[in-house]
Amino acid sequence: MKKLIFATLAFLAITLFSTNGLYAQENQEKINQKELQKKQLIEKKKQIKELDSISEKAQTTSEDELKQLIEEQKRVQAEFDEQFEHSSRSFSRSNGRSGGFRYNHTPKRMFVSTSMQFPGGSGNNTTFSISKNFDDELTFSNDFEYEVPENVTGLYFTFSSELENGSLKITITKPNGKVFQVFSVAPVANVDWNKQLEVKDGESKDYAGTWKITISTKEAKGYYELRINSY
């Protein structure tokens, strides 16, 4: 009888120790995850601040300087992506997992739709920027227009989006009615895209004029940002 009681107590002690150890491990993983989120949030804020500074400079630059600033924006974005990927891999290794850690921070953005003239250069530098943060699920559809001047020599497009729920579709249509680009976003993956287009002599008729941007969402929760620069 004593042996049975002793064995039972030993079994309970081992079980309790194992449970506490597992709980402590899971709790430490949660702490590590929160620390990583804080670090990435700080890095993201720094990146947004630097990109905003570059955008402000673009409003008072010439055409050549604008191209340099566009390249600077691409460099800052690439550096942040590399830092994020490295910190995610480090977190996975420290927790003995093969998968990566998904960054769920959604920047708080206000709705913006602008087209502004940049002084300097040939005077045809303009930017169209539109973004939206969905705190709650939203369903809507709308068209926007962006005017590209006849003396355009190039276009630069950037698009990014992340959804927690629902779906988002953006269609960019050229002035001649042909579809230039379609984005379909779902929660399964984030989207980051950019494209630089040089307009050669004689091709301006294909790009100058009114571009149409059609945006539609279905029960979407997350954010998107689209920017078009013409120069």
Short mmCIF file of C-alpha atoms in Angstrom, two decimals:
data_model
loop_
_atom_site.label_atom_id
_atom_site.label_comp_id
_atom_site.label_asym_id
_atom_site.label_seq_id
_atom_site.Cartn_x
_atom_site.Cartn_y
_atom_site.Cartn_z
CA MET A 1 0.00 0.00 0.00
CA LYS A 2 2.82 2.38 0.90
CA LYS A 3 4.57 1.57 -2.38
CA LEU A 4 1.39 2.38 -4.29
CA ILE A 5 0.99 5.72 -2.51
CA PHE A 6 4.63 6.58 -3.10
CA ALA A 7 4.38 5.70 -6.79
CA THR A 8 1.23 7.79 -7.15
CA LEU A 9 2.84 10.81 -5.48
CA ALA A 10 5.94 10.43 -7.64
CA PHE A 11 3.81 10.29 -10.78
CA LEU A 12 1.88 13.42 -9.76
CA ALA A 13 5.12 15.27 -8.99
CA ILE A 14 6.61 14.39 -12.39
CA THR A 15 3.39 15.38 -14.18
CA LEU A 16 3.23 18.70 -12.32
CA PHE A 17 6.89 19.44 -13.06
CA SER A 18 6.44 18.68 -16.76
CA THR A 19 3.31 20.83 -16.97
CA ASN A 20 5.02 23.75 -15.24
CA GLY A 21 8.01 23.39 -17.53
CA LEU A 22 5.81 23.42 -20.63
CA TYR A 23 3.86 26.42 -19.36
CA ALA A 24 7.09 28.30 -18.63
CA GLN A 25 8.36 27.55 -22.14
CA GLU A 26 5.13 28.75 -23.77
CA ASN A 27 5.12 31.86 -21.58
CA GLN A 28 8.71 32.66 -22.58
CA GLU A 29 7.80 32.24 -26.26
CA LYS A 30 4.96 34.75 -25.82
CA ILE A 31 7.36 37.20 -24.17
CA ASN A 32 9.87 36.75 -27.01
CA GLN A 33 7.13 37.28 -29.56
CA LYS A 34 5.97 40.51 -27.90
CA GLU A 35 9.55 41.79 -27.75
CA LEU A 36 9.98 41.05 -31.46
CA GLN A 37 6.74 42.87 -32.27
CA LYS A 38 7.91 45.91 -30.28
CA LYS A 39 11.26 45.91 -32.06
CA GLN A 40 9.68 45.60 -35.51
CA LEU A 41 7.15 48.33 -34.71
CA ILE A 42 9.98 50.71 -33.80
CA GLU A 43 11.82 49.79 -37.02
CA LYS A 44 8.64 50.33 -39.05
CA LYS A 45 8.06 53.77 -37.52
CA LYS A 46 11.65 54.75 -38.32
CA GLN A 47 11.21 53.56 -41.90
CA ILE A 48 7.93 55.47 -42.37
CA LYS A 49 9.54 58.62 -40.97
CA GLU A 50 12.49 58.30 -43.34
CA LEU A 51 10.24 57.66 -46.35
CA ASP A 52 8.08 60.69 -45.43
CA SER A 53 11.23 62.81 -45.30
CA ILE A 54 12.22 61.62 -48.77
CA SER A 55 8.74 62.41 -50.10
CA GLU A 56 8.92 65.95 -48.68
CA LYS A 57 12.25 66.51 -50.43
CA ALA A 58 10.71 65.32 -53.70
CA GLN A 59 8.36 68.30 -53.73
CA THR A 60 11.25 70.72 -54.29
CA THR A 61 13.54 68.77 -56.58
CA SER A 62 14.37 68.61 -60.25
CA GLU A 63 13.65 65.62 -62.47
CA ASP A 64 17.12 64.05 -62.03
CA GLU A 65 17.02 64.58 -58.28
CA LEU A 66 13.53 63.04 -58.16
CA LYS A 67 14.84 59.85 -59.78
CA GLN A 68 17.56 59.69 -57.13
CA LEU A 69 14.97 60.08 -54.36
CA ILE A 70 12.88 57.28 -55.86
CA GLU A 71 15.93 55.02 -55.73
CA GLU A 72 16.50 56.11 -52.12
CA GLN A 73 12.94 55.12 -51.26
CA LYS A 74 13.51 51.69 -52.78
CA ARG A 75 16.76 51.30 -50.78
CA VAL A 76 15.07 52.18 -47.46
CA GLN A 77 12.25 49.72 -48.16
CA ALA A 78 14.73 46.96 -49.07
CA GLU A 79 16.75 47.55 -45.89
CA PHE A 80 13.64 47.29 -43.72
CA ASP A 81 12.53 44.09 -45.47
CA GLU A 82 15.97 42.57 -44.85
CA GLN A 83 15.93 43.56 -41.16
CA PHE A 84 12.45 42.13 -40.73
CA GLU A 85 13.38 38.83 -42.39
CA HIS A 86 16.52 38.51 -40.24
CA SER A 87 14.70 39.16 -36.97
CA SER A 88 11.95 36.70 -37.95
CA ARG A 89 14.52 33.96 -38.67
CA SER A 90 16.27 34.66 -35.37
CA PHE A 91 13.00 34.35 -33.48
CA SER A 92 12.21 31.03 -35.22
CA ARG A 93 15.64 29.58 -34.41
CA SER A 94 15.47 30.64 -30.77
CA ASN A 95 12.17 28.79 -30.36
CA GLY A 96 13.18 25.69 -32.32
CA ARG A 97 10.61 26.25 -35.04
CA SER A 98 11.00 25.87 -38.77
CA GLY A 99 8.39 28.46 -39.74
CA GLY A 100 8.74 32.22 -39.72
CA PHE A 101 7.00 34.76 -37.58
CA ARG A 102 4.31 36.86 -39.25
CA TYR A 103 4.37 40.57 -38.53
CA ASN A 104 0.77 41.62 -37.85
CA HIS A 105 1.23 45.34 -37.27
CA THR A 106 -1.12 47.39 -39.44
CA PRO A 107 -0.01 51.02 -39.85
CA LYS A 108 -2.68 53.55 -38.98
CA ARG A 109 -3.24 55.43 -42.20
CA MET A 110 -5.81 58.02 -43.12
CA PHE A 111 -7.62 58.08 -46.45
CA VAL A 112 -5.71 60.27 -48.90
CA SER A 113 -6.18 61.04 -52.57
CA THR A 114 -3.90 63.72 -53.99
CA SER A 115 -2.31 64.91 -57.17
CA MET A 116 0.30 67.62 -56.71
CA GLN A 117 2.80 69.52 -58.83
CA PHE A 118 6.51 69.34 -58.05
CA PRO A 119 8.39 72.55 -58.78
CA GLY A 120 11.63 72.32 -60.72
CA GLY A 121 12.73 70.24 -63.68
CA SER A 122 10.41 70.16 -66.67
CA GLY A 123 7.36 70.87 -64.50
CA ASN A 124 5.62 67.56 -65.21
CA ASN A 125 6.46 65.77 -61.95
CA THR A 126 3.23 64.72 -60.21
CA THR A 127 2.24 62.18 -57.57
CA PHE A 128 -0.99 60.32 -56.98
CA SER A 129 -1.28 58.67 -53.57
CA ILE A 130 -4.21 56.81 -52.10
CA SER A 131 -4.35 54.66 -48.96
CA LYS A 132 -6.83 53.29 -46.48
CA ASN A 133 -6.71 51.53 -43.13
CA PHE A 134 -9.68 49.27 -42.35
CA ASP A 135 -10.11 48.91 -38.58
CA ASP A 136 -13.42 47.16 -39.19
CA GLU A 137 -14.53 44.97 -42.07
CA LEU A 138 -15.48 47.10 -45.06
CA THR A 139 -17.15 46.41 -48.40
CA PHE A 140 -17.07 49.11 -51.10
CA SER A 141 -16.18 49.85 -54.73
CA ASN A 142 -15.03 53.12 -56.26
CA ASP A 143 -13.14 54.61 -59.22
CA PHE A 144 -10.39 57.23 -59.03
CA GLU A 145 -8.64 59.17 -61.80
CA TYR A 146 -5.08 60.37 -62.21
CA GLU A 147 -3.99 62.75 -64.98
CA VAL A 148 -0.58 62.16 -66.56
CA PRO A 149 0.82 65.11 -68.57
CA GLU A 150 1.61 64.83 -72.28
CA ASN A 151 5.34 65.46 -71.80
CA VAL A 152 5.75 62.52 -69.41
CA THR A 153 9.12 60.76 -69.58
CA GLY A 154 8.59 58.09 -66.96
CA LEU A 155 6.28 56.55 -64.36
CA TYR A 156 7.00 54.88 -61.04
CA PHE A 157 4.42 52.72 -59.24
CA THR A 158 4.44 51.34 -55.68
CA PHE A 159 1.76 49.24 -54.03
CA SER A 160 1.57 47.49 -50.66
CA SER A 161 -1.25 45.80 -48.79
CA GLU A 162 -1.93 43.46 -45.87
CA LEU A 163 -5.32 42.01 -44.96
CA GLU A 164 -6.46 40.16 -41.85
CA ASN A 165 -9.85 39.31 -43.35
CA GLY A 166 -11.77 39.65 -46.61
CA SER A 167 -10.43 40.55 -50.04
CA LEU A 168 -9.19 43.57 -51.98
CA LYS A 169 -8.89 44.13 -55.73
CA ILE A 170 -7.26 47.09 -57.46
CA THR A 171 -7.27 47.54 -61.25
CA ILE A 172 -5.11 50.19 -62.93
CA THR A 173 -6.28 51.08 -66.46
CA LYS A 174 -4.26 53.11 -68.99
CA PRO A 175 -5.75 56.11 -70.84
CA ASN A 176 -6.26 53.94 -73.95
CA GLY A 177 -8.56 51.62 -71.98
CA LYS A 178 -6.10 48.73 -71.66
CA VAL A 179 -5.61 47.18 -68.23
CA PHE A 180 -2.09 47.95 -66.98
CA GLN A 181 -2.05 46.06 -63.67
CA VAL A 182 -4.42 44.09 -61.42
CA PHE A 183 -3.84 43.39 -57.72
CA SER A 184 -5.87 40.78 -55.85
CA VAL A 185 -5.08 40.66 -52.13
CA ALA A 186 -6.18 38.07 -49.57
CA PRO A 187 -5.11 37.30 -45.96
CA VAL A 188 -2.88 34.43 -47.14
CA ALA A 189 -0.05 36.80 -48.14
CA ASN A 190 1.12 40.41 -47.95
CA VAL A 191 1.79 42.32 -51.18
CA ASP A 192 4.70 44.69 -51.88
CA TRP A 193 5.20 45.71 -55.50
CA ASN A 194 6.99 48.46 -57.42
CA LYS A 195 7.64 49.16 -61.08
CA GLN A 196 9.55 51.87 -62.92
CA LEU A 197 8.52 52.61 -66.49
CA GLU A 198 10.60 54.71 -68.86
CA VAL A 199 8.54 56.41 -71.58
CA LYS A 200 10.52 56.61 -74.82
CA ASP A 201 10.09 59.19 -77.56
CA GLY A 202 6.87 58.62 -79.42
CA GLU A 203 5.33 56.50 -76.64
CA SER A 204 3.83 59.30 -74.56
CA LYS A 205 0.48 58.93 -76.34
CA ASP A 206 0.13 55.49 -74.71
CA TYR A 207 0.64 56.85 -71.20
CA ALA A 208 -0.41 60.53 -71.20
CA GLY A 209 -3.99 61.25 -70.25
CA THR A 210 -6.44 60.01 -67.62
CA TRP A 211 -5.58 56.79 -65.79
CA LYS A 212 -8.38 55.02 -63.94
CA ILE A 213 -7.88 53.22 -60.64
CA THR A 214 -10.72 50.92 -59.58
CA ILE A 215 -10.70 49.76 -55.97
CA SER A 216 -13.12 47.22 -54.54
CA THR A 217 -13.18 45.38 -51.21
CA LYS A 218 -15.32 42.66 -49.66
CA GLU A 219 -15.44 42.40 -45.88
CA ALA A 220 -11.84 43.65 -45.85
CA LYS A 221 -9.89 44.38 -42.69
CA GLY A 222 -6.31 45.64 -43.03
CA TYR A 223 -4.72 48.33 -45.18
CA TYR A 224 -3.51 49.22 -48.66
CA GLU A 225 -1.42 52.00 -50.17
CA LEU A 226 -0.96 52.87 -53.84
CA ARG A 227 1.32 55.58 -55.17
CA ILE A 228 2.03 56.67 -58.74
CA ASN A 229 4.79 59.16 -59.63
CA SER A 230 5.06 60.65 -63.12
CA TYR A 231 8.03 62.73 -64.26
#
